[in-house]
Structures are given as structure tokens and as C-alpha cells.
PDB file of C-alpha atoms in Angstrom:
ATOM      1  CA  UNK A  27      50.904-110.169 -76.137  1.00 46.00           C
ATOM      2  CA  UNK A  28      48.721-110.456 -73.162  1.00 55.00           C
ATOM      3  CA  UNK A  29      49.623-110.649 -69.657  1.00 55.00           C
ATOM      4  CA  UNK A  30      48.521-113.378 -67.460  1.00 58.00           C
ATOM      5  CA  UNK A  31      47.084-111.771 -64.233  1.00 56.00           C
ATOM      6  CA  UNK A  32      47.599-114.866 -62.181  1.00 66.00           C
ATOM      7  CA  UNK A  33      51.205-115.125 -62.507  1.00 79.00           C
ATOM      8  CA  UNK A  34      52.059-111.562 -61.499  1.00 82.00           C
ATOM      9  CA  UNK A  35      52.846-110.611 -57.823  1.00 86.00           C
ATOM     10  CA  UNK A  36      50.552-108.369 -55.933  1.00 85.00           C
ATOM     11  CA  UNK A  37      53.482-105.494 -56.126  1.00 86.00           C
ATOM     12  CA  UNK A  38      53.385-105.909 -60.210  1.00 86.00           C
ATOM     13  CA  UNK A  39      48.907-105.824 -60.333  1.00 86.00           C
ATOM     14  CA  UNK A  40      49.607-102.874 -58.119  1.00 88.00           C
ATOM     15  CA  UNK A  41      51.723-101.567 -60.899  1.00 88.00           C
ATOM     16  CA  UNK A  42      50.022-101.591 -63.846  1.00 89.00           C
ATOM     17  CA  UNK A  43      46.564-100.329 -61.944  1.00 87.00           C
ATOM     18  CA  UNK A  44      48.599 -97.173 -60.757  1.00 87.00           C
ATOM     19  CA  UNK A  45      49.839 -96.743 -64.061  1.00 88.00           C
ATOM     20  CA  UNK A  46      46.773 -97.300 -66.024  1.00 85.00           C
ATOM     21  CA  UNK A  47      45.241 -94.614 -63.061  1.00 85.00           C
ATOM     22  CA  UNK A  48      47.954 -92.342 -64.123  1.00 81.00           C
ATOM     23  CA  UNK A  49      47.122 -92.896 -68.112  1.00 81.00           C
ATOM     24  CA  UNK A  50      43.357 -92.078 -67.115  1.00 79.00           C
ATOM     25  CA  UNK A  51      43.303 -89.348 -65.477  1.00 77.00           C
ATOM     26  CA  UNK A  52      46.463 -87.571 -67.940  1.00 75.00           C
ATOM     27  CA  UNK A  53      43.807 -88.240 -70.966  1.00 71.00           C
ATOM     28  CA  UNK A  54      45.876 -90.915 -72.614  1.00 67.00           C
ATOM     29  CA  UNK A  55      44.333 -93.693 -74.379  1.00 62.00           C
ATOM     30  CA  UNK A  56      43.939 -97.356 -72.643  1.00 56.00           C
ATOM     31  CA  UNK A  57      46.750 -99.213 -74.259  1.00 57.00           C
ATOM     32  CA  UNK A  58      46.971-103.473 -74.052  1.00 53.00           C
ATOM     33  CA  UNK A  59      49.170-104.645 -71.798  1.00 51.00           C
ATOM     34  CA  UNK A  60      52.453-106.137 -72.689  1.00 50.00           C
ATOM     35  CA  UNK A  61      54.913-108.130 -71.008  1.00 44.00           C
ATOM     36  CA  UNK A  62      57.495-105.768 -71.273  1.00 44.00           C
ATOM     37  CA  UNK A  63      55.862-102.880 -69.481  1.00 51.00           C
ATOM     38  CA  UNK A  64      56.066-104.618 -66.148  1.00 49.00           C
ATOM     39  CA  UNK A  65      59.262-106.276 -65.777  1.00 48.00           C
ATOM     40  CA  UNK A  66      60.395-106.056 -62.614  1.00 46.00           C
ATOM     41  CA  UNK A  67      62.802-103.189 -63.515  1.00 45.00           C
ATOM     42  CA  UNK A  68      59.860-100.864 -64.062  1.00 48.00           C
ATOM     43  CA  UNK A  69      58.026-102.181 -61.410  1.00 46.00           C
ATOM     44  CA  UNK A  70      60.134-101.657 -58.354  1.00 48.00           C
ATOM     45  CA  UNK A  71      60.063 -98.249 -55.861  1.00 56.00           C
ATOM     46  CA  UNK A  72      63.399 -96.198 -56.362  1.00 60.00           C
ATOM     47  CA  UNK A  73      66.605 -97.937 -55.462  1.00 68.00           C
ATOM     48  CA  UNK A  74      68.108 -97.930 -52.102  1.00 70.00           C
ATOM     49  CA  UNK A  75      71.147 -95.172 -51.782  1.00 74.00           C
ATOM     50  CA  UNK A  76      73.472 -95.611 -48.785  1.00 76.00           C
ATOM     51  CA  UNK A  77      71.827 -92.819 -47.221  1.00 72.00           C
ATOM     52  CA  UNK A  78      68.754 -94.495 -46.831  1.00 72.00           C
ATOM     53  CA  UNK A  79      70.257 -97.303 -44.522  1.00 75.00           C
ATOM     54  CA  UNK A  80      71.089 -94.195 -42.163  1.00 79.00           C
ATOM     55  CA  UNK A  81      68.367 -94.606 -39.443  1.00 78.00           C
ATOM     56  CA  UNK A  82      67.657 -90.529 -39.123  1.00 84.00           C
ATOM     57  CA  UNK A  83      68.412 -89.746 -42.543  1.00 83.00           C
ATOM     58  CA  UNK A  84      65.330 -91.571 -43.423  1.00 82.00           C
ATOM     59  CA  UNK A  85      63.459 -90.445 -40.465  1.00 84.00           C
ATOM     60  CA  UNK A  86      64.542 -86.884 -41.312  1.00 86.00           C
ATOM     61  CA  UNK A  87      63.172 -87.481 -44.649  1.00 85.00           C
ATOM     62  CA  UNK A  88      59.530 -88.485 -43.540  1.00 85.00           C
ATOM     63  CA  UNK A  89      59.387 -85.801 -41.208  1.00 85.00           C
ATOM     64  CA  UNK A  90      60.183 -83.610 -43.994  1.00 86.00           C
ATOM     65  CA  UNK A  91      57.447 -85.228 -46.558  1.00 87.00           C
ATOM     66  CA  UNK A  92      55.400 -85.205 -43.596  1.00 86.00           C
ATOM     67  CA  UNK A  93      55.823 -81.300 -42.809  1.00 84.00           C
ATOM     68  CA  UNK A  94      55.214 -80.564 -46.644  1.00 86.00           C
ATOM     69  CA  UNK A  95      52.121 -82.655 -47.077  1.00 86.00           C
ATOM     70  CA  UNK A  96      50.573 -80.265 -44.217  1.00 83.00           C
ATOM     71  CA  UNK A  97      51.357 -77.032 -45.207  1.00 82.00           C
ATOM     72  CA  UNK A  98      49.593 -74.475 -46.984  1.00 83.00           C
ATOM     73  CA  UNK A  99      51.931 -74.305 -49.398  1.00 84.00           C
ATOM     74  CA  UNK A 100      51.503 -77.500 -50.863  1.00 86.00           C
ATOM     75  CA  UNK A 101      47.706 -77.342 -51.445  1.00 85.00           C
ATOM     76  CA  UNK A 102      48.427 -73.686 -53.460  1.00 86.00           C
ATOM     77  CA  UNK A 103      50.718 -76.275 -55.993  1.00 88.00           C
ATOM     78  CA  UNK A 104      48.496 -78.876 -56.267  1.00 89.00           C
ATOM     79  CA  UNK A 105      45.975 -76.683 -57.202  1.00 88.00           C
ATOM     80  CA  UNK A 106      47.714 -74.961 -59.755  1.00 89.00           C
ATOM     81  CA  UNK A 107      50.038 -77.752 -61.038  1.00 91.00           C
ATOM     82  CA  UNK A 108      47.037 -79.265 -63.433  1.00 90.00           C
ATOM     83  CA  UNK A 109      46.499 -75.453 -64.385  1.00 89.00           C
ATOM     84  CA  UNK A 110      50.306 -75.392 -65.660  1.00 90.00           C
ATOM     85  CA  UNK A 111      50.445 -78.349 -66.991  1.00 92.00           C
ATOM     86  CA  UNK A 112      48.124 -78.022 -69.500  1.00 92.00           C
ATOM     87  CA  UNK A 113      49.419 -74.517 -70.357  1.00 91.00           C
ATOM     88  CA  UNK A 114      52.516 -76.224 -70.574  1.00 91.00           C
ATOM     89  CA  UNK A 115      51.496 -78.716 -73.016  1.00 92.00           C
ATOM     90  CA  UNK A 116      49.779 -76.080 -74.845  1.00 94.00           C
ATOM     91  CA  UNK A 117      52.205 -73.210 -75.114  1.00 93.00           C
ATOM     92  CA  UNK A 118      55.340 -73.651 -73.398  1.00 92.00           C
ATOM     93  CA  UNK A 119      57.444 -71.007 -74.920  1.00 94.00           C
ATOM     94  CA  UNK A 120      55.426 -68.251 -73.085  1.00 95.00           C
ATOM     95  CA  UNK A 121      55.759 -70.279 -70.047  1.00 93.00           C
ATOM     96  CA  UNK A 122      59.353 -70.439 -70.007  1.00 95.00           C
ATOM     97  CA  UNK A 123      59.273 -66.670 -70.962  1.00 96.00           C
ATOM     98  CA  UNK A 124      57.030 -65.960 -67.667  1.00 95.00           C
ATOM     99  CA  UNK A 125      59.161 -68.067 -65.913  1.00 94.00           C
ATOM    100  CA  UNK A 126      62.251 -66.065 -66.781  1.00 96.00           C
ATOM    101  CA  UNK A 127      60.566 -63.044 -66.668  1.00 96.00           C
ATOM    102  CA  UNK A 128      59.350 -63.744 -63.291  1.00 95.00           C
ATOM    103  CA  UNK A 129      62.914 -64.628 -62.372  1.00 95.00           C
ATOM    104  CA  UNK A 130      64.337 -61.792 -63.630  1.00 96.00           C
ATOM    105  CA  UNK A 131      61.717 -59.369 -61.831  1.00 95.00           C
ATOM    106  CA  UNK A 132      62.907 -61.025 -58.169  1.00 93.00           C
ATOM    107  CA  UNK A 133      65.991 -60.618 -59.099  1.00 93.00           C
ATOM    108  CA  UNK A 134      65.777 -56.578 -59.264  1.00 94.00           C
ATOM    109  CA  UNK A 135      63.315 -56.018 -56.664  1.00 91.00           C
ATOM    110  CA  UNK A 136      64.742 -58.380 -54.156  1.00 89.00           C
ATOM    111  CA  UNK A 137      61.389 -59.036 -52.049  1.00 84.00           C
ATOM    112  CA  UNK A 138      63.096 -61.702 -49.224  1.00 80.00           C
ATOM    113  CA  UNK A 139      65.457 -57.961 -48.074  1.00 84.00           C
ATOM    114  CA  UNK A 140      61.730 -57.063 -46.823  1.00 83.00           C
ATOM    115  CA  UNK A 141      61.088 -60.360 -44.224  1.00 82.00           C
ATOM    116  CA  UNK A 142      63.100 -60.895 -41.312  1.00 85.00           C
ATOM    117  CA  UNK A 143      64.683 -64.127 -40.292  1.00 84.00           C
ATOM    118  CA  UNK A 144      61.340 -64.717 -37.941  1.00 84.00           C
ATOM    119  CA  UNK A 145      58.654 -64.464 -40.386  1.00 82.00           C
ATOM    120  CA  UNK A 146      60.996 -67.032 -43.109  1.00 79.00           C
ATOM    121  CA  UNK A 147      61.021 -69.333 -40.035  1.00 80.00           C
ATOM    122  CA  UNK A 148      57.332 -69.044 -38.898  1.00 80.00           C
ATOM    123  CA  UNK A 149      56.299 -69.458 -42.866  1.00 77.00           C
ATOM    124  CA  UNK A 150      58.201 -72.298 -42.605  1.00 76.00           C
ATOM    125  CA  UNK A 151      56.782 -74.086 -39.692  1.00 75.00           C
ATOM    126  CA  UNK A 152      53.658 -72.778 -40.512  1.00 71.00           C
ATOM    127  CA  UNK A 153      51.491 -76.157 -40.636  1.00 63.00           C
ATOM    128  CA  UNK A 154      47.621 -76.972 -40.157  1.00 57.00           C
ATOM    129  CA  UNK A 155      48.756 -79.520 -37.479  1.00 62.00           C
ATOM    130  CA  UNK A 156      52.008 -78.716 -35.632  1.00 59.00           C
ATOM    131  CA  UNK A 157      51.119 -80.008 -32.248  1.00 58.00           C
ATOM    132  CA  UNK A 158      49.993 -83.719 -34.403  1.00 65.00           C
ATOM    133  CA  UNK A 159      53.626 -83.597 -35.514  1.00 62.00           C
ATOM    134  CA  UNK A 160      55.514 -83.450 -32.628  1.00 63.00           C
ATOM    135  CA  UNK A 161      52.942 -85.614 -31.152  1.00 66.00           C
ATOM    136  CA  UNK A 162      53.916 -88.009 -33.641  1.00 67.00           C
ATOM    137  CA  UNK A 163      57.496 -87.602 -34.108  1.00 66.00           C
ATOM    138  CA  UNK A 164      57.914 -88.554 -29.898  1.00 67.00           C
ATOM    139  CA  UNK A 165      55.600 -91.350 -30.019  1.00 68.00           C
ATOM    140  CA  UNK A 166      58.146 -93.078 -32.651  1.00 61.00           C
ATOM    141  CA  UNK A 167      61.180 -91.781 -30.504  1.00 55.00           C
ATOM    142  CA  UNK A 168      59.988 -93.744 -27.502  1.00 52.00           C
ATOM    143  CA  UNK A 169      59.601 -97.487 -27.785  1.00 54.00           C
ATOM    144  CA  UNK A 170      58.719 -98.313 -24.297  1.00 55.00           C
ATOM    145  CA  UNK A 171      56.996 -96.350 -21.997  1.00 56.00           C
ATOM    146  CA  UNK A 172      58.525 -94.178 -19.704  1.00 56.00           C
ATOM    147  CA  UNK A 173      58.598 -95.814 -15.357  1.00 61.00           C
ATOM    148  CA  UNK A 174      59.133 -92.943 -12.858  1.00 59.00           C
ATOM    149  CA  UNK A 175      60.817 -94.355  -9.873  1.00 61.00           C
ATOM    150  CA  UNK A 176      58.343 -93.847  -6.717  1.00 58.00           C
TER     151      UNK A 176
END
């Protein structure tokens, strides 16, 4: 059965275009849309926990998906997530073996006995655009601006 474009909201069009993105570029087939597929239980963003009504819980969590978009660290997975995936698909009994293997092997050699405290924490900080963060982060602190008395 065929869905009616018009009657949809602009968050359900959204949807089904980011999905049938998703099918694209995965290699999946175009499949017809059904009615089913975009009920509004499918449709909506992840449900609201009572952390999230916590002002700087949810601040503390875009600063943190801020601070991971920018570091180095996270262009090094995307690049190699498409790379596993497919060798996933294709043979994932010897990737679970690496995986333990790998596990294993840090296990015995123990490489984190070699870094001091400072070079975890300046890995960790280590961004392409500290200075735009804090920038940003006390912009959204302060909602007026600041009147020195003269």
C-alpha cells in the first residue's frame, strides 16, 4: 500500500528520506513504501529519560558530542568503520578472533603503564579547535552581556 505524501508531517517525509539515504548508501534495494514503516513510533528521535530534563546533563552531553566530533580520533573511525563493516559482513568469525586476540595482547603487555596521567589528559583534550569550544561553551553561559560599573 502506498503512502500519501501530503498527509504526512514534515518530521515523517524527513523520515523516510533519511532512511531511504541510509538503504542507498548500505547497498540495499529501494523497497515501496508502506504505511507501517512510518508510524509515528518509528518515526520519533529517542525518548526523553529524566536525565535529559536536567539543564547541564544535557549541556554536558553536547559538549561531549561536540568535543568528539572534533577530535582526531573520530575521523581515524569513520574512516575505518566502512572498512570493518564490510569485513564484518563478510567474515566475522576472524573479526571477532582479531578482536579477542587484540584484547588479549593489551592485556599482557599493558601499554597505558607506559603514558603518564598528562599525556592521557592532553590526548584527551587534544581537539582541532579548542579555543572555538570554550569560545562557544561561554557564549551560551552568558545570556546578557556583561555592564562594568564606571
Amino acid at each position: 500500500m502506498a503512502v500519501d505524501r501530503n498527509v504526512l508531517t514534515p518530521q515523517e517525509r524527513l523520515a523516510i528520506s533519511r532512511r531511504a539515504l541510509v538503504e542507498q548508501l548500505q547497498g540495499h534495494e529501494a523497497r515501496p513504501a508502506d504505511e507501517a514503516d512510518f508510524s509515528p513510533r518509528t518515526v520519533s528521535p529517542r525518548r526523553e529519560t529524566l536525565f535529559d530534563r536536567i539543564a547541564w546533563v544535557r549541556m554536558g552531553r553536547q559538549i561531549v558530542a561536540r568535543w568528539w566530533r572534533r577530535h582526531p580520533a573520530n575521523a581515524a573511525t569513520q574512516l575505518a568503520r566502512p572498512l570493518l563493516e564490510r569485513y564484518a559482513r563478510e567474515k566475522p568469525a576472524k573479526l571477532v578472533a582479531a578482536a579477542a586476540g587484540t584484547g588479549a595482547l593489551l592485556v599482557l603487555i599493558r601499554p597505558w603503564r607506559l603514558l603518564s596521567v598528562t599525556a592521557v589528559v592532553a590526548a584527551l583534550l587534544k581537539t582541532s579547535d579548542i579555543a572555538d569550544l570554550v569560545t562557544t561553551l561561554l557564549h551560551k553561559t552568558s545570556h546578557a552581556p556583561r555592564k562594568d560599573p564606571p
